[in-house]
mmCIF file of C-alpha atoms and ligand atoms in Angstrom:
data_model
loop_
_atom_site.group_PDB
_atom_site.id
_atom_site.type_symbol
_atom_site.label_atom_id
_atom_site.label_comp_id
_atom_site.label_asym_id
_atom_site.label_seq_id
_atom_site.Cartn_x
_atom_site.Cartn_y
_atom_site.Cartn_z
ATOM 1 C CA MET L 147 -0.034 -12.686 -9.736
ATOM 2 C CA ARG L 148 -3.878 -11.180 -10.049
ATOM 3 C CA LEU L 149 -5.558 -10.181 -6.928
ATOM 4 C CA ILE L 150 -8.757 -8.664 -5.579
ATOM 5 C CA PHE L 151 -9.107 -6.662 -2.392
ATOM 6 C CA LEU L 152 -12.616 -7.192 -0.892
ATOM 7 C CA GLY L 153 -13.957 -5.487 2.340
ATOM 8 C CA PRO L 154 -16.526 -2.970 3.355
ATOM 9 C CA PRO L 155 -15.601 0.802 2.811
ATOM 10 C CA GLY L 156 -12.999 2.000 5.168
ATOM 11 C CA ALA L 157 -11.647 -1.337 5.894
ATOM 12 C CA GLY L 158 -7.873 -0.137 4.253
ATOM 13 C CA LYS L 159 -8.629 -1.826 1.022
ATOM 14 C CA GLY L 160 -7.075 1.289 -0.594
ATOM 15 C CA THR L 161 -4.066 1.595 1.673
ATOM 16 C CA GLN L 162 -3.290 -1.908 1.593
ATOM 17 C CA ALA L 163 -3.495 -2.396 -2.381
ATOM 18 C CA GLU L 164 -1.323 0.645 -2.633
ATOM 19 C CA ILE L 165 1.388 -0.525 -0.182
ATOM 20 C CA LEU L 166 1.249 -3.911 -2.015
ATOM 21 C CA ALA L 167 1.513 -2.222 -5.503
ATOM 22 C CA GLU L 168 4.677 -0.320 -4.878
ATOM 23 C CA LYS L 169 6.200 -3.846 -3.463
ATOM 24 C CA THR L 170 5.287 -5.578 -6.387
ATOM 25 C CA GLY L 171 4.970 -3.074 -9.181
ATOM 26 C CA LEU L 172 1.704 -4.505 -10.183
ATOM 27 C CA PRO L 173 -0.878 -1.957 -11.258
ATOM 28 C CA ARG L 174 -3.630 -1.004 -8.834
ATOM 29 C CA ILE L 175 -6.886 -0.667 -10.280
ATOM 30 C CA ALA L 176 -9.249 1.122 -7.994
ATOM 31 C CA THR L 177 -12.582 1.836 -9.478
ATOM 32 C CA GLY L 178 -13.491 4.623 -7.097
ATOM 33 C CA ASP L 179 -10.511 6.336 -7.931
ATOM 34 C CA ILE L 180 -11.236 6.059 -11.397
ATOM 35 C CA PHE L 181 -14.787 7.348 -11.154
ATOM 36 C CA ARG L 182 -13.141 10.569 -8.844
ATOM 37 C CA LYS L 183 -10.853 11.097 -11.689
ATOM 38 C CA ALA L 184 -13.380 11.263 -14.078
ATOM 39 C CA LEU L 185 -15.572 13.703 -12.178
ATOM 40 C CA ARG L 186 -12.589 15.922 -11.630
ATOM 41 C CA GLU L 187 -11.827 16.146 -15.338
ATOM 42 C CA GLN L 188 -15.819 16.651 -15.969
ATOM 43 C CA THR L 189 -16.159 13.539 -18.562
ATOM 44 C CA PRO L 190 -19.709 12.252 -18.968
ATOM 45 C CA LEU L 191 -18.669 8.991 -17.140
ATOM 46 C CA GLY L 192 -17.714 11.242 -14.261
ATOM 47 C CA LEU L 193 -21.062 13.095 -13.776
ATOM 48 C CA GLU L 194 -22.904 9.983 -14.342
ATOM 49 C CA ALA L 195 -21.077 8.322 -11.565
ATOM 50 C CA LYS L 196 -21.322 11.380 -9.082
ATOM 51 C CA ALA L 197 -25.111 10.784 -8.980
ATOM 52 C CA TYR L 198 -24.702 7.371 -7.711
ATOM 53 C CA MET L 199 -21.474 8.099 -5.387
ATOM 54 C CA ASP L 200 -23.114 11.311 -3.760
ATOM 55 C CA LYS L 201 -25.720 8.801 -2.299
ATOM 56 C CA GLY L 202 -23.446 5.999 -1.382
ATOM 57 C CA GLU L 203 -25.176 3.852 -3.985
ATOM 58 C CA LEU L 204 -23.268 1.597 -6.325
ATOM 59 C CA VAL L 205 -22.668 2.636 -10.024
ATOM 60 C CA PRO L 206 -24.492 0.359 -12.478
ATOM 61 C CA ASP L 207 -22.499 -3.192 -12.939
ATOM 62 C CA ASP L 208 -22.430 -2.709 -17.031
ATOM 63 C CA ILE L 209 -20.738 1.132 -16.533
ATOM 64 C CA VAL L 210 -18.171 -0.456 -14.015
ATOM 65 C CA THR L 211 -17.593 -3.901 -15.986
ATOM 66 C CA ALA L 212 -16.983 -2.105 -19.278
ATOM 67 C CA ILE L 213 -14.236 0.104 -17.636
ATOM 68 C CA VAL L 214 -12.378 -2.789 -16.137
ATOM 69 C CA ARG L 215 -12.445 -4.613 -19.026
ATOM 70 C CA GLU L 216 -10.823 -2.129 -20.651
ATOM 71 C CA ARG L 217 -8.032 -1.524 -18.210
ATOM 72 C CA ILE L 218 -7.442 -5.104 -17.380
ATOM 73 C CA LEU L 219 -6.556 -5.602 -21.225
ATOM 74 C CA LEU L 220 -4.114 -3.168 -21.382
ATOM 75 C CA PRO L 221 -0.477 -4.112 -21.831
ATOM 76 C CA ASP L 222 0.953 -3.122 -17.986
ATOM 77 C CA CYS L 223 -1.752 -6.027 -16.511
ATOM 78 C CA ARG L 224 -0.271 -8.365 -18.850
ATOM 79 C CA HIS L 225 2.023 -9.851 -15.545
ATOM 80 C CA GLY L 226 -0.604 -9.308 -13.123
ATOM 81 C CA PHE L 227 -2.841 -6.587 -11.540
ATOM 82 C CA ILE L 228 -4.618 -6.014 -8.204
ATOM 83 C CA LEU L 229 -8.018 -5.241 -8.084
ATOM 84 C CA ASP L 230 -9.258 -2.714 -5.491
ATOM 85 C CA GLY L 231 -13.084 -2.027 -4.962
ATOM 86 C CA PHE L 232 -14.165 -4.393 -7.848
ATOM 87 C CA PRO L 233 -15.930 -6.617 -8.091
ATOM 88 C CA ARG L 234 -18.555 -5.364 -5.968
ATOM 89 C CA THR L 235 -21.720 -7.269 -6.910
ATOM 90 C CA LEU L 236 -22.165 -10.970 -7.604
ATOM 91 C CA ALA L 237 -22.958 -9.656 -11.336
ATOM 92 C CA GLN L 238 -19.691 -7.853 -11.696
ATOM 93 C CA ALA L 239 -17.936 -11.237 -10.044
ATOM 94 C CA GLN L 240 -19.412 -13.246 -12.888
ATOM 95 C CA SER L 241 -18.771 -10.809 -15.763
ATOM 96 C CA LEU L 242 -15.190 -10.830 -14.442
ATOM 97 C CA ASP L 243 -14.937 -14.506 -14.503
ATOM 98 C CA ALA L 244 -16.173 -14.700 -18.265
ATOM 99 C CA LEU L 245 -13.759 -12.169 -19.029
ATOM 100 C CA LEU L 246 -10.512 -13.846 -17.277
ATOM 101 C CA ASP L 247 -11.860 -17.181 -18.960
ATOM 102 C CA GLU L 248 -11.914 -15.568 -22.738
ATOM 103 C CA GLU L 249 -8.133 -14.393 -21.661
ATOM 104 C CA ALA L 250 -7.063 -17.393 -19.958
ATOM 105 C CA MET L 251 -6.466 -15.814 -16.976
ATOM 106 C CA GLN L 252 -7.419 -16.468 -13.088
ATOM 107 C CA ILE L 253 -7.392 -14.962 -9.648
ATOM 108 C CA ASP L 254 -4.800 -16.201 -7.387
ATOM 109 C CA ALA L 255 -6.282 -14.810 -4.451
ATOM 110 C CA VAL L 256 -9.184 -12.619 -2.979
ATOM 111 C CA ILE L 257 -7.939 -10.696 0.129
ATOM 112 C CA TYR L 258 -10.861 -9.993 2.225
ATOM 113 C CA ILE L 259 -10.152 -7.351 5.053
ATOM 114 C CA ASP L 260 -12.340 -7.752 7.708
ATOM 115 C CA VAL L 261 -13.265 -4.853 10.223
ATOM 116 C CA ALA L 262 -16.027 -4.192 12.764
ATOM 117 C CA ASP L 263 -18.665 -1.622 11.814
ATOM 118 C CA GLU L 264 -17.754 0.945 14.602
ATOM 119 C CA GLU L 265 -14.306 0.954 13.573
ATOM 120 C CA LEU L 266 -15.182 1.526 9.773
ATOM 121 C CA ILE L 267 -17.393 4.707 10.529
ATOM 122 C CA ALA L 268 -14.424 6.131 12.446
ATOM 123 C CA ARG L 269 -12.130 5.095 9.616
ATOM 124 C CA ALA L 270 -14.263 6.463 6.648
ATOM 125 C CA THR L 271 -15.476 9.917 8.538
ATOM 126 C CA GLY L 272 -11.139 10.583 9.400
ATOM 127 C CA ARG L 273 -10.121 9.527 5.728
ATOM 128 C CA ARG L 274 -8.260 12.215 3.849
ATOM 129 C CA VAL L 275 -6.962 11.309 0.380
ATOM 130 C CA CYS L 276 -4.626 12.968 -1.683
ATOM 131 C CA ARG L 277 -5.764 14.601 -5.037
ATOM 132 C CA SER L 278 -2.619 13.760 -6.809
ATOM 133 C CA CYS L 279 -1.629 10.025 -6.251
ATOM 134 C CA GLN L 280 -4.929 9.022 -4.364
ATOM 135 C CA MET L 281 -2.749 7.711 -1.176
ATOM 136 C CA PRO L 282 -5.378 7.609 1.550
ATOM 137 C CA TYR L 283 -4.463 8.937 5.152
ATOM 138 C CA HIS L 284 -6.173 9.556 8.576
ATOM 139 C CA ILE L 285 -6.358 12.346 10.724
ATOM 140 C CA THR L 286 -5.708 10.422 14.003
ATOM 141 C CA PHE L 287 -5.028 6.818 12.768
ATOM 142 C CA SER L 288 -2.309 7.402 9.875
ATOM 143 C CA PRO L 289 -1.878 11.264 9.579
ATOM 144 C CA PRO L 290 0.696 12.843 6.989
ATOM 145 C CA VAL L 291 3.887 14.325 8.609
ATOM 146 C CA LYS L 292 2.647 17.893 7.597
ATOM 147 C CA GLU L 293 -1.210 18.357 7.815
ATOM 148 C CA GLY L 294 -2.838 18.522 4.631
ATOM 149 C CA VAL L 295 -0.030 17.438 2.366
ATOM 150 C CA CYS L 296 0.914 13.967 1.062
ATOM 151 C CA ASP L 297 4.136 12.444 2.356
ATOM 152 C CA ALA L 298 4.283 10.633 -0.773
ATOM 153 C CA CYS L 299 4.103 13.221 -3.550
ATOM 154 C CA GLY L 300 3.570 16.610 -1.839
ATOM 155 C CA GLY L 301 -0.251 16.658 -3.116
ATOM 156 C CA THR L 302 -3.002 18.339 -1.462
ATOM 157 C CA LEU L 303 -5.261 16.207 1.055
ATOM 158 C CA TYR L 304 -9.138 16.399 0.769
ATOM 159 C CA GLN L 305 -12.102 14.665 2.705
ATOM 160 C CA ARG L 306 -14.194 12.809 -0.070
ATOM 161 C CA ASP L 307 -17.656 13.986 -0.119
ATOM 162 C CA ASP L 308 -19.172 10.322 0.436
ATOM 163 C CA ASP L 309 -17.199 10.007 3.740
ATOM 164 C CA ARG L 310 -19.567 12.194 5.870
ATOM 165 C CA GLU L 311 -21.107 9.978 8.382
ATOM 166 C CA GLU L 312 -24.987 9.731 6.536
ATOM 167 C CA THR L 313 -23.322 8.568 3.517
ATOM 168 C CA VAL L 314 -21.043 6.345 4.883
ATOM 169 C CA GLN L 315 -24.006 4.395 6.822
ATOM 170 C CA ASN L 316 -25.684 3.872 3.487
ATOM 171 C CA ARG L 317 -22.378 2.458 2.136
ATOM 172 C CA LEU L 318 -22.126 0.185 4.833
ATOM 173 C CA ASN L 319 -25.730 -0.833 4.413
ATOM 174 C CA VAL L 320 -25.121 -1.186 0.452
ATOM 175 C CA TYR L 321 -22.001 -3.207 1.134
ATOM 176 C CA LYS L 322 -23.861 -5.739 3.318
ATOM 177 C CA SER L 323 -26.732 -6.258 0.903
ATOM 178 C CA GLN L 324 -25.061 -6.219 -2.362
ATOM 179 C CA THR L 325 -21.205 -7.040 -1.718
ATOM 180 C CA ALA L 326 -20.829 -9.172 1.153
ATOM 181 C CA PRO L 327 -22.254 -12.335 -0.858
ATOM 182 C CA LEU L 328 -19.226 -11.955 -2.508
ATOM 183 C CA VAL L 329 -17.160 -13.533 0.561
ATOM 184 C CA ASP L 330 -19.000 -16.760 -0.233
ATOM 185 C CA TYR L 331 -18.703 -16.736 -3.738
ATOM 186 C CA TYR L 332 -15.118 -16.477 -3.497
ATOM 187 C CA ALA L 333 -14.704 -19.031 -0.668
ATOM 188 C CA LYS L 334 -16.374 -21.800 -2.628
ATOM 189 C CA LYS L 335 -13.871 -21.369 -5.210
ATOM 190 C CA GLY L 336 -11.110 -21.766 -2.518
ATOM 191 C CA ILE L 337 -9.261 -18.310 -3.100
ATOM 192 C CA LEU L 338 -10.853 -16.417 -0.415
ATOM 193 C CA ARG L 339 -8.035 -15.103 2.394
ATOM 194 C CA GLN L 340 -9.436 -13.722 5.057
ATOM 195 C CA ILE L 341 -7.324 -10.774 6.815
ATOM 196 C CA ASP L 342 -7.944 -9.271 10.442
ATOM 197 C CA GLY L 343 -8.214 -5.768 9.285
ATOM 198 C CA SER L 344 -8.532 -4.110 12.674
ATOM 199 C CA GLN L 345 -4.626 -4.352 13.506
ATOM 200 C CA PRO L 346 -2.442 -1.274 12.814
ATOM 201 C CA ILE L 347 -1.398 -1.124 8.955
ATOM 202 C CA ASP L 348 1.879 -2.530 9.348
ATOM 203 C CA ARG L 349 0.671 -5.857 10.930
ATOM 204 C CA VAL L 350 -2.460 -6.008 8.172
ATOM 205 C CA SER L 351 0.314 -5.671 5.301
ATOM 206 C CA LEU L 352 2.612 -8.156 6.920
ATOM 207 C CA ASP L 353 -0.282 -10.931 7.105
ATOM 208 C CA ILE L 354 -1.332 -9.871 3.428
ATOM 209 C CA LEU L 355 2.595 -10.642 2.370
ATOM 210 C CA LYS L 356 2.423 -13.865 3.898
ATOM 211 C CA VAL L 357 -0.678 -14.673 2.226
ATOM 212 C CA VAL L 358 0.822 -13.861 -1.171
ATOM 213 C CA GLY L 359 4.010 -15.672 -0.247
ATOM 214 C CA ILE L 360 5.935 -12.690 -0.444
ATOM 215 C CA ALA L 361 6.926 -12.890 3.535
ATOM 216 C CA GLU L 362 7.652 -15.633 5.672
HETATM 217 P P1 ADP F 268 -10.821 1.321 1.950
HETATM 218 O O1 ADP F 268 -10.053 1.485 0.819
HETATM 219 O O2 ADP F 268 -10.930 -0.020 2.084
HETATM 220 O O3 ADP F 268 -12.122 2.389 1.958
HETATM 221 P P2 ADP F 268 -8.738 2.665 3.085
HETATM 222 O O4 ADP F 268 -7.538 2.414 2.756
HETATM 223 O O5 ADP F 268 -9.227 4.283 2.466
HETATM 224 O O6 ADP F 268 -9.804 1.933 3.067
HETATM 225 O O7 ADP F 268 -8.898 3.181 4.614
HETATM 226 C C1 ADP F 268 -9.755 4.046 5.255
HETATM 227 C C2 ADP F 268 -9.312 5.058 6.551
HETATM 228 O O8 ADP F 268 -8.595 4.162 7.278
HETATM 229 C C3 ADP F 268 -8.308 5.821 6.034
HETATM 230 O O9 ADP F 268 -8.153 7.274 6.493
HETATM 231 C C4 ADP F 268 -6.944 5.046 6.293
HETATM 232 O O10 ADP F 268 -5.847 6.098 6.569
HETATM 233 C C5 ADP F 268 -7.390 4.295 7.672
HETATM 234 N N1 ADP F 268 -6.671 3.235 7.770
HETATM 235 C C6 ADP F 268 -6.393 1.696 6.690
HETATM 236 N N2 ADP F 268 -5.910 1.034 7.410
HETATM 237 C C7 ADP F 268 -6.008 1.113 9.082
HETATM 238 C C8 ADP F 268 -5.673 0.236 9.797
HETATM 239 N N3 ADP F 268 -5.146 -0.559 9.764
HETATM 240 N N4 ADP F 268 -5.954 1.085 11.150
HETATM 241 C C9 ADP F 268 -6.283 2.166 11.218
HETATM 242 N N5 ADP F 268 -6.390 3.137 10.392
HETATM 243 C C10 ADP F 268 -6.406 2.874 9.189
HETATM 244 P P1 ADP F 269 -14.453 2.694 -0.494
HETATM 245 O O1 ADP F 269 -12.628 2.950 -0.671
HETATM 246 O O2 ADP F 269 -14.949 3.685 0.540
HETATM 247 O O3 ADP F 269 -14.663 0.989 -0.225
HETATM 248 P P2 ADP F 269 -14.641 3.198 -3.218
HETATM 249 O O4 ADP F 269 -13.727 4.859 -3.723
HETATM 250 O O5 ADP F 269 -14.073 1.865 -3.435
HETATM 251 O O6 ADP F 269 -14.792 3.457 -1.853
HETATM 252 O O7 ADP F 269 -15.898 3.785 -3.837
HETATM 253 C C1 ADP F 269 -16.561 5.026 -3.991
HETATM 254 C C2 ADP F 269 -18.114 4.713 -4.817
HETATM 255 O O8 ADP F 269 -17.479 4.618 -6.116
HETATM 256 C C3 ADP F 269 -18.956 3.626 -4.170
HETATM 257 O O9 ADP F 269 -19.540 4.108 -3.022
HETATM 258 C C4 ADP F 269 -19.586 3.578 -5.486
HETATM 259 O O10 ADP F 269 -20.444 4.382 -5.614
HETATM 260 C C5 ADP F 269 -18.584 3.710 -6.459
HETATM 261 N N1 ADP F 269 -17.896 2.329 -7.083
HETATM 262 C C6 ADP F 269 -16.344 1.995 -6.761
HETATM 263 N N2 ADP F 269 -16.302 1.071 -7.152
HETATM 264 C C7 ADP F 269 -17.458 0.233 -7.668
HETATM 265 C C8 ADP F 269 -18.087 -1.083 -8.148
HETATM 266 N N3 ADP F 269 -17.071 -1.777 -8.527
HETATM 267 N N4 ADP F 269 -19.335 -0.867 -8.525
HETATM 268 C C9 ADP F 269 -20.100 -0.026 -8.321
HETATM 269 N N5 ADP F 269 -19.985 1.348 -7.907
HETATM 270 C C10 ADP F 269 -18.347 1.398 -7.492
HETATM 271 ZN ZN1 ZN F 270 0.098 12.101 -3.124
#
């Protein structure tokens, strides 16, 4: 199964993609996580991406596409994968289509998680992420059992630099102008599945499982 998680920043893509990855054993490919890891390791890629991420802008298409291409061609993606946060522009979607064509692969569904703007800002600004496994938490909506510590792996939680309110607002604008057109793009292909992301986390998960045919 090959899936794309699409939606504005803070919609719950990471949370839901991680839950589904755990249930299915499919690898989750999160471009934001790849850039943050590269930055922690101070690689040239990480340092270049940082300039864009700090402003809430998108990293250039050719950089992102090359990374995803390399990742999708690894053996663990043979039976499928979950893309989280990619594609984010029409050009990225077209590059992905070309790559999938070459490899005779297809996307089975695009899970589009829809949430109202006010809620998105509250979610992103209260988000905390595990430094070790990248699992997202929220200080009020989804707190860990022990403050500041990841339930899953015991890692330390931190706040992303780009989750400050001003940057979140810009990321929302960038989403609307550059990423939202993908909703139509995939709807026209007949593979878009819209999910009401304003529900509690476990309800959203259930809807996603139904859509991908794992739950009734
Ligand atoms: P995205 O990857 O789309 O940016 P995340 O999965 O990181 O979104 O979620 C953003 C924040 O909102 C996190 O703090 C997460 O714990 C919280 N969150 C995710 N889903 C829900 C939900 N259904 N209800 C309330 N809070 C949520
Ligand atoms: P969120 O979960 O809040 O939607 P991500 O972790 O997916 O955010 O992305 C964080 C930042 O990483 C983006 O604001 C952007 O700068 C960069 N980024 C991630 N994925 C892409 C992509 N597909 N294209 C361009 N930039 C990206
Ligand atoms: Zn963790």
